[in-house]
């Protein structure tokens, strides 16, 4: 059982609070969709909760320990983080790129243990990348690279998973595959936080929704209660039509003001 807590966390940049007094508690079994307009502070909050950024005020904790004080290797063994717009920096094969996700669990010496080969093969298959395994990662299409990077985050079977726009650039089938996978992980008892712009997928698959707006947490709660047209109107400044939030057939449509 894992628990992430943010207590009044604040991050200041250029004289402005880009994350502003956020209080949040997230537990294993939850898939939290982190939503909000561009610049709302989603990526900054995710890197705080991943323990990669020290807050200027307040504290962010994993299982009661300040995230920035946890031994880096121990932290890497329990939580995976996928940054927004990840890049393949050099031309390793797709298989090796995915295998890099096992780095925190590697024994210090010797070859790759046999069960790790099996994990990489499974992760490639789940990302529909088996046919690309020997291709240089630098030559993948944008969506393929996104899937490879998500596979790298998942290959170590982390207890805590923080993923920043993991579905960006994915076609409908692979976006669905990805979000269904994230929900299955939560149902298995993992703690999953994903920033998402596809609000229909958030409405269908997220157990909870956290809404950022101007650095503040505008709302947090179960999807069915939280993802409302009124909230979307307030936060995104568009009119929205929400049906069946929290159910597998939910939809979120944005409609012109005059249509309501
Ligand atoms: P989101 O992921 O919700 O789009 P971010 O967390 O990336 O938002 O950024 C939040 C806000 O903070 C944005 O307006 C961004 O321009 C600003 N910001 C982020 N880092 C810095 C920085 N180092 N200096 C100044 N502004 C920053
Ligand atoms: Mg972002």
Tab-separated table of C-alpha atoms in Angstrom, residues 30-33 202-203 206-211 219-228 231 245-246:
chain	number	residue	atom	x	y	z
A	30	UNK	CA	-6.315	4.981	-7.656
A	31	UNK	CA	-5.787	6.116	-11.245
A	32	UNK	CA	-5.751	9.880	-10.881
A	33	UNK	CA	-6.202	11.917	-14.064
A	202	UNK	CA	-10.229	10.586	-18.169
A	203	UNK	CA	-14.018	10.449	-17.645
A	206	UNK	CA	-9.768	7.512	-14.138
A	207	UNK	CA	-10.947	6.544	-10.655
A	208	UNK	CA	-10.202	10.107	-9.504
A	209	UNK	CA	-9.642	13.468	-11.112
A	210	UNK	CA	-7.294	16.209	-9.887
A	211	UNK	CA	-7.862	19.540	-11.546
A	219	UNK	CA	-10.802	20.105	-7.376
A	220	UNK	CA	-9.940	16.549	-6.415
A	221	UNK	CA	-12.253	13.598	-6.002
A	222	UNK	CA	-13.866	10.545	-7.555
A	223	UNK	CA	-14.392	11.013	-11.307
A	224	UNK	CA	-18.181	10.656	-11.203
A	225	UNK	CA	-18.510	13.471	-8.658
A	226	UNK	CA	-15.708	15.740	-9.818
A	227	UNK	CA	-15.699	15.830	-13.618
A	228	UNK	CA	-18.683	18.083	-14.180
A	231	UNK	CA	-16.022	22.592	-13.373
A	245	UNK	CA	-18.516	10.516	-15.935
A	246	UNK	CA	-16.930	7.556	-14.166
